[in-house]
mmCIF file of C-alpha atoms and ligand atoms in Angstrom:
data_model
loop_
_atom_site.group_PDB
_atom_site.id
_atom_site.type_symbol
_atom_site.label_atom_id
_atom_site.label_comp_id
_atom_site.label_asym_id
_atom_site.label_seq_id
_atom_site.Cartn_x
_atom_site.Cartn_y
_atom_site.Cartn_z
ATOM 1 C CA MET G 1498 33.209 -104.418 130.876
ATOM 2 C CA ILE G 1499 34.420 -105.512 127.429
ATOM 3 C CA VAL G 1500 32.734 -104.072 124.347
ATOM 4 C CA ASP G 1501 33.047 -106.233 121.241
ATOM 5 C CA VAL G 1502 32.987 -104.102 118.139
ATOM 6 C CA SER G 1503 31.950 -105.440 114.772
ATOM 7 C CA ALA G 1504 35.014 -105.962 112.538
ATOM 8 C CA ALA G 1505 33.299 -103.897 109.848
ATOM 9 C CA ALA G 1506 32.903 -100.873 112.128
ATOM 10 C CA GLY G 1507 35.129 -97.965 111.185
ATOM 11 C CA GLU G 1508 37.398 -95.832 113.335
ATOM 12 C CA ALA G 1509 34.601 -93.322 113.827
ATOM 13 C CA ALA G 1510 32.447 -95.960 115.551
ATOM 14 C CA ILE G 1511 35.356 -96.996 117.790
ATOM 15 C CA GLU G 1512 36.052 -93.391 118.717
ATOM 16 C CA GLY G 1513 32.339 -92.845 119.385
ATOM 17 C CA ILE G 1514 32.258 -95.742 121.857
ATOM 18 C CA ARG G 1515 35.421 -94.562 123.580
ATOM 19 C CA ALA G 1516 34.137 -91.018 123.860
ATOM 20 C CA ARG G 1517 30.859 -92.217 125.383
ATOM 21 C CA VAL G 1518 32.641 -94.392 127.968
ATOM 22 C CA GLU G 1519 35.150 -91.692 128.861
ATOM 23 C CA ALA G 1520 32.421 -89.058 129.167
ATOM 24 C CA SER G 1521 30.862 -91.317 131.814
ATOM 25 C CA GLY G 1522 34.122 -91.409 133.783
ATOM 26 C CA GLY G 1523 35.465 -94.708 132.390
ATOM 27 C CA ARG G 1524 38.795 -95.459 130.690
ATOM 28 C CA THR G 1525 39.257 -97.417 127.495
ATOM 29 C CA ARG G 1526 41.885 -99.644 125.930
ATOM 30 C CA VAL G 1527 41.533 -101.234 122.489
ATOM 31 C CA SER G 1528 42.672 -104.715 121.451
ATOM 32 C CA ARG G 1529 42.629 -105.851 117.818
ATOM 33 C CA THR G 1530 43.151 -109.131 116.057
ATOM 34 C CA ALA G 1531 42.667 -109.753 112.338
ATOM 35 C CA GLU G 1532 39.070 -110.821 113.049
ATOM 36 C CA SER G 1533 37.969 -108.810 116.074
ATOM 37 C CA ILE G 1534 38.137 -105.533 117.920
ATOM 38 C CA ALA G 1535 37.504 -105.328 121.669
ATOM 39 C CA ILE G 1536 37.392 -102.256 123.886
ATOM 40 C CA ALA G 1537 38.135 -102.768 127.599
ATOM 41 C CA CYS G 1538 36.190 -100.249 129.661
ATOM 42 C CA THR G 1539 37.465 -99.848 133.204
ATOM 43 C CA GLY G 1540 36.119 -97.691 136.006
ATOM 44 C CA LEU G 1541 32.581 -97.877 134.628
ATOM 45 C CA GLY G 1542 29.630 -99.544 136.371
ATOM 46 C CA ALA G 1543 27.670 -102.349 134.671
ATOM 47 C CA ALA G 1544 24.635 -100.031 134.729
ATOM 48 C CA HIS G 1545 26.029 -98.359 131.592
ATOM 49 C CA ALA G 1546 26.041 -101.632 129.625
ATOM 50 C CA HIS G 1547 22.571 -101.229 128.080
ATOM 51 C CA ALA G 1548 23.246 -97.747 126.752
ATOM 52 C CA ILE G 1549 26.641 -98.750 125.346
ATOM 53 C CA ALA G 1550 25.125 -101.812 123.639
ATOM 54 C CA GLU G 1551 22.959 -99.419 121.562
ATOM 55 C CA LEU G 1552 25.900 -97.442 120.150
ATOM 56 C CA PRO G 1553 26.780 -97.823 116.444
ATOM 57 C CA GLY G 1554 29.268 -100.637 115.765
ATOM 58 C CA VAL G 1555 28.745 -102.510 119.052
ATOM 59 C CA ARG G 1556 28.290 -106.248 118.595
ATOM 60 C CA SER G 1557 28.001 -107.229 122.265
ATOM 61 C CA VAL G 1558 28.873 -106.067 125.757
ATOM 62 C CA ARG G 1559 30.450 -108.463 128.253
ATOM 63 C CA THR G 1560 30.142 -107.711 131.976
ATOM 64 C CA GLY G 1561 30.931 -109.697 135.109
ATOM 65 C CA GLY G 1562 34.381 -110.951 134.044
ATOM 66 C CA PRO G 1563 37.443 -111.046 136.302
ATOM 67 C CA ALA G 1564 38.840 -107.839 137.795
ATOM 68 C CA HIS G 1565 42.063 -108.227 135.763
ATOM 69 C CA ILE G 1566 40.356 -107.007 132.632
ATOM 70 C CA LEU G 1567 43.465 -105.604 130.864
ATOM 71 C CA ALA G 1568 45.651 -108.581 131.810
ATOM 72 C CA GLY G 1569 43.025 -111.111 130.760
ATOM 73 C CA ARG G 1570 42.792 -113.176 127.596
ATOM 74 C CA ALA G 1571 39.094 -112.349 127.407
ATOM 75 C CA PHE G 1572 40.162 -108.856 126.336
ATOM 76 C CA CYS G 1573 43.407 -109.531 124.469
ATOM 77 C CA GLN G 1574 43.755 -112.960 122.879
ATOM 78 C CA ILE G 1575 47.147 -112.354 121.264
ATOM 79 C CA PRO G 1576 50.225 -112.987 123.440
ATOM 80 C CA THR G 1577 52.017 -109.811 124.465
ATOM 81 C CA LEU G 1578 55.651 -109.677 123.361
ATOM 82 C CA VAL G 1579 57.806 -107.786 125.841
ATOM 83 C CA ARG G 1580 61.154 -106.689 124.440
ATOM 84 C CA ALA G 1581 63.926 -105.745 126.842
ATOM 85 C CA GLY G 1582 66.391 -105.025 124.036
ATOM 86 C CA ASP G 1583 67.026 -105.464 120.320
ATOM 87 C CA ASP G 1584 68.410 -109.004 120.535
ATOM 88 C CA PRO G 1585 65.629 -111.608 120.170
ATOM 89 C CA ARG G 1586 67.091 -113.424 123.195
ATOM 90 C CA THR G 1587 65.760 -110.533 125.273
ATOM 91 C CA TRP G 1588 62.164 -110.911 124.114
ATOM 92 C CA PHE G 1589 59.547 -112.517 126.313
ATOM 93 C CA GLY G 1590 56.342 -114.131 125.113
ATOM 94 C CA GLY G 1591 57.197 -114.861 121.484
ATOM 95 C CA THR G 1592 58.613 -118.074 120.039
ATOM 96 C CA GLY G 1593 61.922 -117.632 121.855
ATOM 97 C CA PHE G 1594 62.741 -118.729 125.393
ATOM 98 C CA ALA G 1595 64.513 -115.933 127.295
ATOM 99 C CA VAL G 1596 67.078 -116.648 130.011
ATOM 100 C CA ILE G 1597 68.052 -114.088 132.658
ATOM 101 C CA ALA G 1598 71.054 -115.038 134.810
ATOM 102 C CA GLY G 1599 73.436 -113.474 137.294
ATOM 103 C CA PRO G 1600 74.147 -113.122 140.968
ATOM 104 C CA CYS G 1601 71.502 -112.639 143.640
ATOM 105 C CA SER G 1602 73.362 -109.478 144.722
ATOM 106 C CA VAL G 1603 76.001 -107.393 143.018
ATOM 107 C CA GLU G 1604 78.883 -107.761 145.493
ATOM 108 C CA GLY G 1605 81.614 -105.974 143.577
ATOM 109 C CA ARG G 1606 83.097 -105.278 140.176
ATOM 110 C CA ASP G 1607 85.161 -108.414 139.606
ATOM 111 C CA MET G 1608 82.476 -110.916 140.511
ATOM 112 C CA LEU G 1609 79.872 -109.103 138.415
ATOM 113 C CA MET G 1610 82.016 -108.751 135.288
ATOM 114 C CA SER G 1611 83.252 -112.334 135.405
ATOM 115 C CA THR G 1612 79.711 -113.659 135.930
ATOM 116 C CA ALA G 1613 78.369 -111.446 133.136
ATOM 117 C CA ASP G 1614 81.048 -112.694 130.723
ATOM 118 C CA GLU G 1615 80.413 -116.330 131.636
ATOM 119 C CA ILE G 1616 76.629 -116.271 131.364
ATOM 120 C CA HIS G 1617 76.814 -114.302 128.132
ATOM 121 C CA ALA G 1618 79.169 -116.887 126.626
ATOM 122 C CA ALA G 1619 76.769 -119.626 127.770
ATOM 123 C CA GLY G 1620 73.879 -118.007 125.861
ATOM 124 C CA ALA G 1621 71.943 -116.012 128.490
ATOM 125 C CA GLY G 1622 70.019 -113.062 127.080
ATOM 126 C CA LEU G 1623 69.884 -110.775 130.120
ATOM 127 C CA LEU G 1624 71.917 -110.114 133.259
ATOM 128 C CA ARG G 1625 70.335 -110.013 136.718
ATOM 129 C CA GLY G 1626 71.873 -108.592 139.881
ATOM 130 C CA GLY G 1627 70.392 -107.116 143.050
ATOM 131 C CA ALA G 1628 71.400 -103.601 144.051
ATOM 132 C CA PHE G 1629 68.727 -103.020 146.697
ATOM 133 C CA LYS G 1630 68.025 -106.295 148.484
ATOM 134 C CA PRO G 1631 64.871 -107.261 150.409
ATOM 135 C CA ARG G 1632 66.464 -109.277 153.238
ATOM 136 C CA THR G 1633 64.508 -110.999 155.984
ATOM 137 C CA SER G 1634 67.056 -109.827 158.568
ATOM 138 C CA PRO G 1635 67.989 -106.147 158.898
ATOM 139 C CA TYR G 1636 71.539 -107.313 159.723
ATOM 140 C CA ALA G 1637 72.017 -109.231 156.467
ATOM 141 C CA PHE G 1638 73.753 -107.663 153.428
ATOM 142 C CA GLN G 1639 71.368 -105.064 152.019
ATOM 143 C CA GLY G 1640 73.029 -104.574 148.622
ATOM 144 C CA LEU G 1641 75.463 -101.975 147.301
ATOM 145 C CA GLY G 1642 72.695 -99.652 146.101
ATOM 146 C CA GLN G 1643 73.756 -97.035 143.563
ATOM 147 C CA GLU G 1644 77.269 -98.452 143.278
ATOM 148 C CA ALA G 1645 75.750 -101.755 142.103
ATOM 149 C CA LEU G 1646 73.572 -99.963 139.547
ATOM 150 C CA VAL G 1647 76.638 -98.299 138.033
ATOM 151 C CA LEU G 1648 78.376 -101.687 137.848
ATOM 152 C CA LEU G 1649 75.338 -103.261 136.186
ATOM 153 C CA ALA G 1650 75.353 -100.504 133.561
ATOM 154 C CA GLU G 1651 79.050 -101.176 132.970
ATOM 155 C CA ALA G 1652 78.340 -104.919 132.558
ATOM 156 C CA ARG G 1653 75.653 -104.038 130.008
ATOM 157 C CA SER G 1654 78.109 -101.943 127.968
ATOM 158 C CA ARG G 1655 80.653 -104.730 128.171
ATOM 159 C CA THR G 1656 78.383 -107.607 127.096
ATOM 160 C CA GLY G 1657 75.410 -105.933 125.377
ATOM 161 C CA MET G 1658 73.020 -107.729 127.741
ATOM 162 C CA PRO G 1659 70.139 -105.694 129.199
ATOM 163 C CA VAL G 1660 70.080 -105.684 132.993
ATOM 164 C CA VAL G 1661 67.321 -106.661 135.402
ATOM 165 C CA THR G 1662 67.324 -105.367 138.964
ATOM 166 C CA GLU G 1663 64.823 -104.932 141.769
ATOM 167 C CA VAL G 1664 63.106 -101.686 142.716
ATOM 168 C CA LEU G 1665 62.565 -102.089 146.425
ATOM 169 C CA ASP G 1666 61.133 -98.703 147.198
ATOM 170 C CA VAL G 1667 59.268 -96.057 145.274
ATOM 171 C CA ARG G 1668 61.938 -93.551 146.382
ATOM 172 C CA HIS G 1669 64.551 -95.471 144.339
ATOM 173 C CA LEU G 1670 62.479 -95.710 141.177
ATOM 174 C CA ASP G 1671 64.063 -92.875 139.169
ATOM 175 C CA LEU G 1672 67.575 -93.982 140.104
ATOM 176 C CA VAL G 1673 66.941 -97.638 139.234
ATOM 177 C CA ALA G 1674 65.106 -96.747 136.015
ATOM 178 C CA ALA G 1675 68.077 -94.594 134.958
ATOM 179 C CA HIS G 1676 70.361 -97.664 135.059
ATOM 180 C CA ALA G 1677 68.233 -100.777 134.483
ATOM 181 C CA ASP G 1678 66.443 -102.127 131.421
ATOM 182 C CA VAL G 1679 63.900 -104.243 133.319
ATOM 183 C CA LEU G 1680 62.463 -103.258 136.710
ATOM 184 C CA GLN G 1681 61.967 -106.225 139.014
ATOM 185 C CA ILE G 1682 59.215 -106.086 141.600
ATOM 186 C CA GLY G 1683 60.176 -108.631 144.229
ATOM 187 C CA ALA G 1684 57.885 -111.213 145.758
ATOM 188 C CA ARG G 1685 57.616 -109.286 149.008
ATOM 189 C CA ASN G 1686 56.437 -106.184 147.160
ATOM 190 C CA MET G 1687 53.912 -107.878 144.870
ATOM 191 C CA GLN G 1688 51.042 -106.113 146.614
ATOM 192 C CA ASN G 1689 52.793 -102.802 147.272
ATOM 193 C CA PHE G 1690 50.126 -101.024 145.274
ATOM 194 C CA SER G 1691 51.687 -97.558 145.329
ATOM 195 C CA LEU G 1692 54.933 -99.035 143.933
ATOM 196 C CA LEU G 1693 52.967 -100.939 141.269
ATOM 197 C CA ALA G 1694 51.202 -97.730 140.246
ATOM 198 C CA GLU G 1695 54.535 -95.891 139.968
ATOM 199 C CA VAL G 1696 56.214 -98.557 137.804
ATOM 200 C CA GLY G 1697 53.058 -98.443 135.719
ATOM 201 C CA ARG G 1698 53.929 -94.846 134.834
ATOM 202 C CA VAL G 1699 57.461 -95.744 133.696
ATOM 203 C CA GLN G 1700 57.994 -96.922 130.138
ATOM 204 C CA ARG G 1701 60.300 -99.780 131.046
ATOM 205 C CA PRO G 1702 59.457 -103.519 131.168
ATOM 206 C CA VAL G 1703 58.499 -104.784 134.621
ATOM 207 C CA LEU G 1704 59.282 -108.266 135.944
ATOM 208 C CA LEU G 1705 56.565 -108.930 138.525
ATOM 209 C CA LYS G 1706 57.278 -111.790 140.915
ATOM 210 C CA ARG G 1707 54.512 -113.740 142.573
ATOM 211 C CA GLY G 1708 54.332 -113.276 146.341
ATOM 212 C CA PRO G 1709 55.097 -116.435 148.323
ATOM 213 C CA SER G 1710 51.538 -116.485 149.677
ATOM 214 C CA ALA G 1711 49.752 -114.888 146.737
ATOM 215 C CA THR G 1712 47.079 -116.618 144.711
ATOM 216 C CA ILE G 1713 47.233 -116.564 140.917
ATOM 217 C CA SER G 1714 44.304 -114.186 140.941
ATOM 218 C CA GLU G 1715 46.166 -111.806 143.274
ATOM 219 C CA LEU G 1716 49.208 -111.934 140.964
ATOM 220 C CA LEU G 1717 46.982 -110.975 138.038
ATOM 221 C CA GLY G 1718 45.451 -108.205 140.147
ATOM 222 C CA ALA G 1719 48.956 -106.849 140.804
ATOM 223 C CA ALA G 1720 49.756 -106.964 137.067
ATOM 224 C CA GLU G 1721 46.503 -105.133 136.406
ATOM 225 C CA TYR G 1722 47.707 -102.208 138.545
ATOM 226 C CA ILE G 1723 50.760 -101.783 136.324
ATOM 227 C CA LEU G 1724 48.737 -102.091 133.105
ATOM 228 C CA ALA G 1725 46.043 -99.735 134.369
ATOM 229 C CA HIS G 1726 48.669 -97.050 134.970
ATOM 230 C CA GLY G 1727 49.822 -97.203 131.354
ATOM 231 C CA ASN G 1728 52.689 -99.705 131.200
ATOM 232 C CA SER G 1729 51.782 -102.728 129.057
ATOM 233 C CA ASP G 1730 55.214 -104.416 129.277
ATOM 234 C CA VAL G 1731 54.692 -106.743 132.223
ATOM 235 C CA ILE G 1732 56.398 -110.139 132.625
ATOM 236 C CA LEU G 1733 54.991 -112.430 135.322
ATOM 237 C CA CYS G 1734 57.280 -114.674 137.368
ATOM 238 C CA GLU G 1735 56.419 -117.816 139.329
ATOM 239 C CA ARG G 1736 59.129 -118.180 142.009
ATOM 240 C CA GLY G 1737 57.705 -120.743 144.394
ATOM 241 C CA ILE G 1738 55.040 -120.428 147.034
ATOM 242 C CA ARG G 1739 54.993 -121.266 150.708
ATOM 243 C CA SER G 1740 53.977 -124.807 151.636
ATOM 244 C CA PHE G 1741 54.338 -127.187 154.578
ATOM 245 C CA ASP G 1742 57.377 -128.891 153.079
ATOM 246 C CA THR G 1743 60.840 -127.884 154.205
ATOM 247 C CA ALA G 1744 62.807 -129.930 151.646
ATOM 248 C CA THR G 1745 62.834 -126.887 149.383
ATOM 249 C CA ARG G 1746 62.854 -123.183 150.274
ATOM 250 C CA ASN G 1747 59.508 -122.714 148.501
ATOM 251 C CA THR G 1748 57.329 -125.013 146.386
ATOM 252 C CA LEU G 1749 57.512 -124.361 142.648
ATOM 253 C CA ASP G 1750 53.917 -124.129 141.456
ATOM 254 C CA VAL G 1751 54.356 -125.623 137.991
ATOM 255 C CA ALA G 1752 50.588 -125.602 137.483
ATOM 256 C CA ALA G 1753 50.664 -121.810 137.697
ATOM 257 C CA ILE G 1754 52.452 -121.717 134.332
ATOM 258 C CA PRO G 1755 49.699 -123.242 132.136
ATOM 259 C CA VAL G 1756 46.990 -121.635 134.290
ATOM 260 C CA LEU G 1757 48.522 -118.187 133.778
ATOM 261 C CA LYS G 1758 49.146 -118.806 130.082
ATOM 262 C CA ARG G 1759 45.421 -119.506 129.665
ATOM 263 C CA GLU G 1760 44.267 -116.638 131.829
ATOM 264 C CA THR G 1761 46.544 -113.859 130.558
ATOM 265 C CA HIS G 1762 48.275 -112.691 127.390
ATOM 266 C CA LEU G 1763 51.317 -111.564 129.423
ATOM 267 C CA PRO G 1764 54.565 -113.573 129.292
ATOM 268 C CA VAL G 1765 55.261 -115.938 132.204
ATOM 269 C CA ILE G 1766 58.736 -116.890 133.378
ATOM 270 C CA VAL G 1767 59.995 -119.052 136.242
ATOM 271 C CA ASP G 1768 62.598 -118.493 138.946
ATOM 272 C CA PRO G 1769 63.761 -121.992 139.909
ATOM 273 C CA SER G 1770 66.494 -120.622 142.219
ATOM 274 C CA HIS G 1771 64.218 -119.015 144.815
ATOM 275 C CA ALA G 1772 61.710 -121.867 144.466
ATOM 276 C CA ALA G 1773 64.354 -124.494 145.224
ATOM 277 C CA GLY G 1774 66.645 -122.695 147.651
ATOM 278 C CA ARG G 1775 69.238 -125.306 146.684
ATOM 279 C CA ALA G 1776 71.426 -125.455 143.608
ATOM 280 C CA ASP G 1777 71.201 -129.220 143.045
ATOM 281 C CA ILE G 1778 67.608 -129.171 141.738
ATOM 282 C CA VAL G 1779 67.651 -125.870 139.824
ATOM 283 C CA THR G 1780 68.270 -127.641 136.506
ATOM 284 C CA ALA G 1781 65.397 -130.109 137.022
ATOM 285 C CA LEU G 1782 63.001 -127.262 137.874
ATOM 286 C CA SER G 1783 64.210 -125.274 134.863
ATOM 287 C CA LEU G 1784 63.439 -128.163 132.524
ATOM 288 C CA SER G 1785 59.986 -128.621 134.060
ATOM 289 C CA ALA G 1786 59.256 -124.904 133.589
ATOM 290 C CA ALA G 1787 60.235 -125.027 129.910
ATOM 291 C CA ALA G 1788 58.191 -128.186 129.354
ATOM 292 C CA ALA G 1789 55.140 -126.624 131.050
ATOM 293 C CA GLY G 1790 55.147 -123.682 128.645
ATOM 294 C CA ALA G 1791 57.086 -120.950 130.443
ATOM 295 C CA ASP G 1792 58.451 -118.092 128.321
ATOM 296 C CA GLY G 1793 61.788 -117.982 130.105
ATOM 297 C CA LEU G 1794 63.793 -118.343 133.306
ATOM 298 C CA ILE G 1795 65.617 -116.180 135.840
ATOM 299 C CA ILE G 1796 68.511 -118.031 137.452
ATOM 300 C CA GLU G 1797 71.035 -117.107 140.145
ATOM 301 C CA VAL G 1798 74.680 -117.675 139.194
ATOM 302 C CA HIS G 1799 77.692 -116.830 141.366
ATOM 303 C CA PRO G 1800 81.407 -117.364 140.653
ATOM 304 C CA ASP G 1801 81.893 -118.797 144.159
ATOM 305 C CA PRO G 1802 78.519 -119.712 145.704
ATOM 306 C CA ALA G 1803 80.120 -120.679 149.030
ATOM 307 C CA SER G 1804 81.247 -117.088 149.585
ATOM 308 C CA ALA G 1805 78.087 -115.359 148.287
ATOM 309 C CA LEU G 1806 76.681 -112.570 150.465
ATOM 310 C CA SER G 1807 73.118 -113.666 149.631
ATOM 311 C CA ASP G 1808 71.477 -116.853 148.367
ATOM 312 C CA GLY G 1809 74.716 -118.831 147.900
ATOM 313 C CA PRO G 1810 73.098 -122.256 148.537
ATOM 314 C CA GLN G 1811 70.764 -121.821 145.561
ATOM 315 C CA SER G 1812 73.293 -120.222 143.188
ATOM 316 C CA LEU G 1813 74.746 -122.161 140.273
ATOM 317 C CA THR G 1814 78.408 -121.893 139.380
ATOM 318 C CA PRO G 1815 79.077 -120.561 135.876
ATOM 319 C CA GLU G 1816 80.038 -124.097 134.908
ATOM 320 C CA SER G 1817 76.760 -125.636 136.085
ATOM 321 C CA PHE G 1818 74.902 -122.802 134.343
ATOM 322 C CA ARG G 1819 76.615 -123.782 131.076
ATOM 323 C CA THR G 1820 75.477 -127.357 131.580
ATOM 324 C CA LEU G 1821 71.953 -126.162 132.306
ATOM 325 C CA MET G 1822 71.843 -124.239 129.029
ATOM 326 C CA THR G 1823 73.008 -127.336 127.157
ATOM 327 C CA VAL G 1824 70.364 -129.666 128.603
ATOM 328 C CA LEU G 1825 67.686 -126.989 128.321
ATOM 329 C CA GLU G 1826 68.017 -126.563 124.580
ATOM 330 C CA PRO G 1827 66.394 -129.879 123.475
ATOM 331 C CA VAL G 1828 63.504 -129.381 125.926
ATOM 332 C CA VAL G 1829 62.888 -125.872 124.630
ATOM 333 C CA GLN G 1830 62.998 -127.186 121.065
ATOM 334 C CA ALA G 1831 60.625 -130.042 121.931
ATOM 335 C CA VAL G 1832 57.959 -127.490 122.857
ATOM 336 C CA GLY G 1833 58.475 -125.630 119.586
ATOM 337 C CA ARG G 1834 60.651 -122.757 120.758
ATOM 338 C CA TRP G 1835 64.269 -121.668 120.473
ATOM 339 C CA LEU G 1836 66.930 -120.719 122.978
ATOM 340 C CA ALA G 1837 69.249 -119.089 120.472
ATOM 341 C CA PRO G 1838 67.507 -117.264 117.616
ATOM 342 C CA PRO G 1839 67.418 -119.280 114.402
ATOM 343 C CA PRO G 1840 70.019 -117.628 112.151
ATOM 344 C CA LEU G 1841 67.691 -117.473 109.157
ATOM 345 C CA VAL G 1842 64.995 -115.500 110.965
ATOM 346 C CA ARG G 1843 65.656 -111.803 110.564
ATOM 347 C CA ARG G 1844 64.784 -109.681 113.552
ATOM 348 C CA ASP G 1845 62.508 -107.441 111.523
ATOM 349 C CA ALA G 1846 60.691 -110.541 110.215
ATOM 350 C CA THR G 1847 59.162 -111.183 113.658
ATOM 351 C CA PRO G 1848 55.969 -109.174 113.985
ATOM 352 C CA ASP G 1849 55.527 -106.903 116.953
ATOM 353 C CA VAL G 1850 52.536 -108.784 118.281
ATOM 354 C CA ARG G 1851 52.215 -106.402 121.190
ATOM 355 C CA ARG G 1852 51.398 -103.567 118.856
ATOM 356 C CA ILE G 1853 48.724 -105.605 117.186
ATOM 357 C CA GLY G 1854 47.525 -106.871 120.553
ATOM 358 C CA MET G 1855 46.839 -104.093 123.001
ATOM 359 C CA GLU G 1856 46.937 -100.426 122.194
ATOM 360 C CA ALA G 1857 48.076 -97.969 124.797
ATOM 361 C CA ALA G 1858 45.541 -95.563 126.236
ATOM 362 C CA ALA G 1859 44.915 -92.653 123.916
HETATM 363 C C1 LIG R 397 65.740 -112.038 144.043
HETATM 364 O O1 LIG R 397 65.422 -112.159 142.854
HETATM 365 O O2 LIG R 397 66.930 -112.010 144.441
HETATM 366 C C2 LIG R 397 64.673 -112.021 145.069
HETATM 367 C C3 LIG R 397 64.837 -111.403 146.229
HETATM 368 O O3 LIG R 397 63.580 -112.699 144.673
HETATM 369 P P1 LIG R 397 62.121 -112.832 145.355
HETATM 370 O O4 LIG R 397 61.570 -111.452 145.409
HETATM 371 O O5 LIG R 397 61.384 -113.743 144.431
HETATM 372 O O6 LIG R 397 62.340 -113.445 146.722
HETATM 373 MN MN1 LIG R 398 68.177 -114.056 145.624
#
């Protein structure tokens, strides 16, 4: 249920509505724009709608919307800006286009540091690298675990780039959160609801990947879990879905980008590497994602893809990543965004739209 409050209503009216909803066992979240105030009421049956409609300040009560009430545009019309660091290249959902790059797995110190240096020089904003890997075979490389997390933290100190890594298991959450700036929930865990609830309690941005067989609605339902548990910094990621075609590892669902951008205020990025499964079309998919309105990319880069312990065939060399960044720039500009922050825009001149958008639970 969404309660639209008259713009003229004061704080006392808003608090009165919240108190009434919460006294009935519901939870509230407020969203404000310059013209409107909306209160999302979750955990409350539609039977309460009539009584709430009579409260002072209420303009209308909307019921029967989608289950992803907090993630939906119906509640919060302003795009959410998720910041992974201070540099505007690490912000998702604003006018910039954020690029995350790095190896599928952290395999050792030298390969991580050299990749981090190369992608940083090429203009990437964030470093990725798997420490705990979800592998289809139990005999495949499972990641270096804690050792990889320590190396990622070292690469962050060296380059200044925030690091993105996957939380595979709720038992690793504290350890991963102690080292990483963005917590990745992998495609295979998209509907691991207890893990989603736990990352919802952590104040750290979450990169939520779409499951290979998940509908857009199920992806939004997964995001809703994280939001409902108190974390509003969620970035959605389209990474290819399963289809009948074997020419690519997965099928990049480009349509998901504009559909999600209409349906939700959360930022949407694309992983062309796992969609393609092959390095030769990663650039083409990246350009299509930018043109379709994505807020950023996550790309696998390895210093020697042929020797990679995971996902070598889809990994770009540092050199091809540099080329990708060069051809990406005009496409990003053509859709009215920037890849490198315009030098004349001061960081503090960009409003924190998230704060205006959705307020955390009281
Ligand atoms: C990854 O990013 O390396 C990964 C395992 O991705 P996904 O969960 O999308 O398969
Ligand atoms: Mn991978």
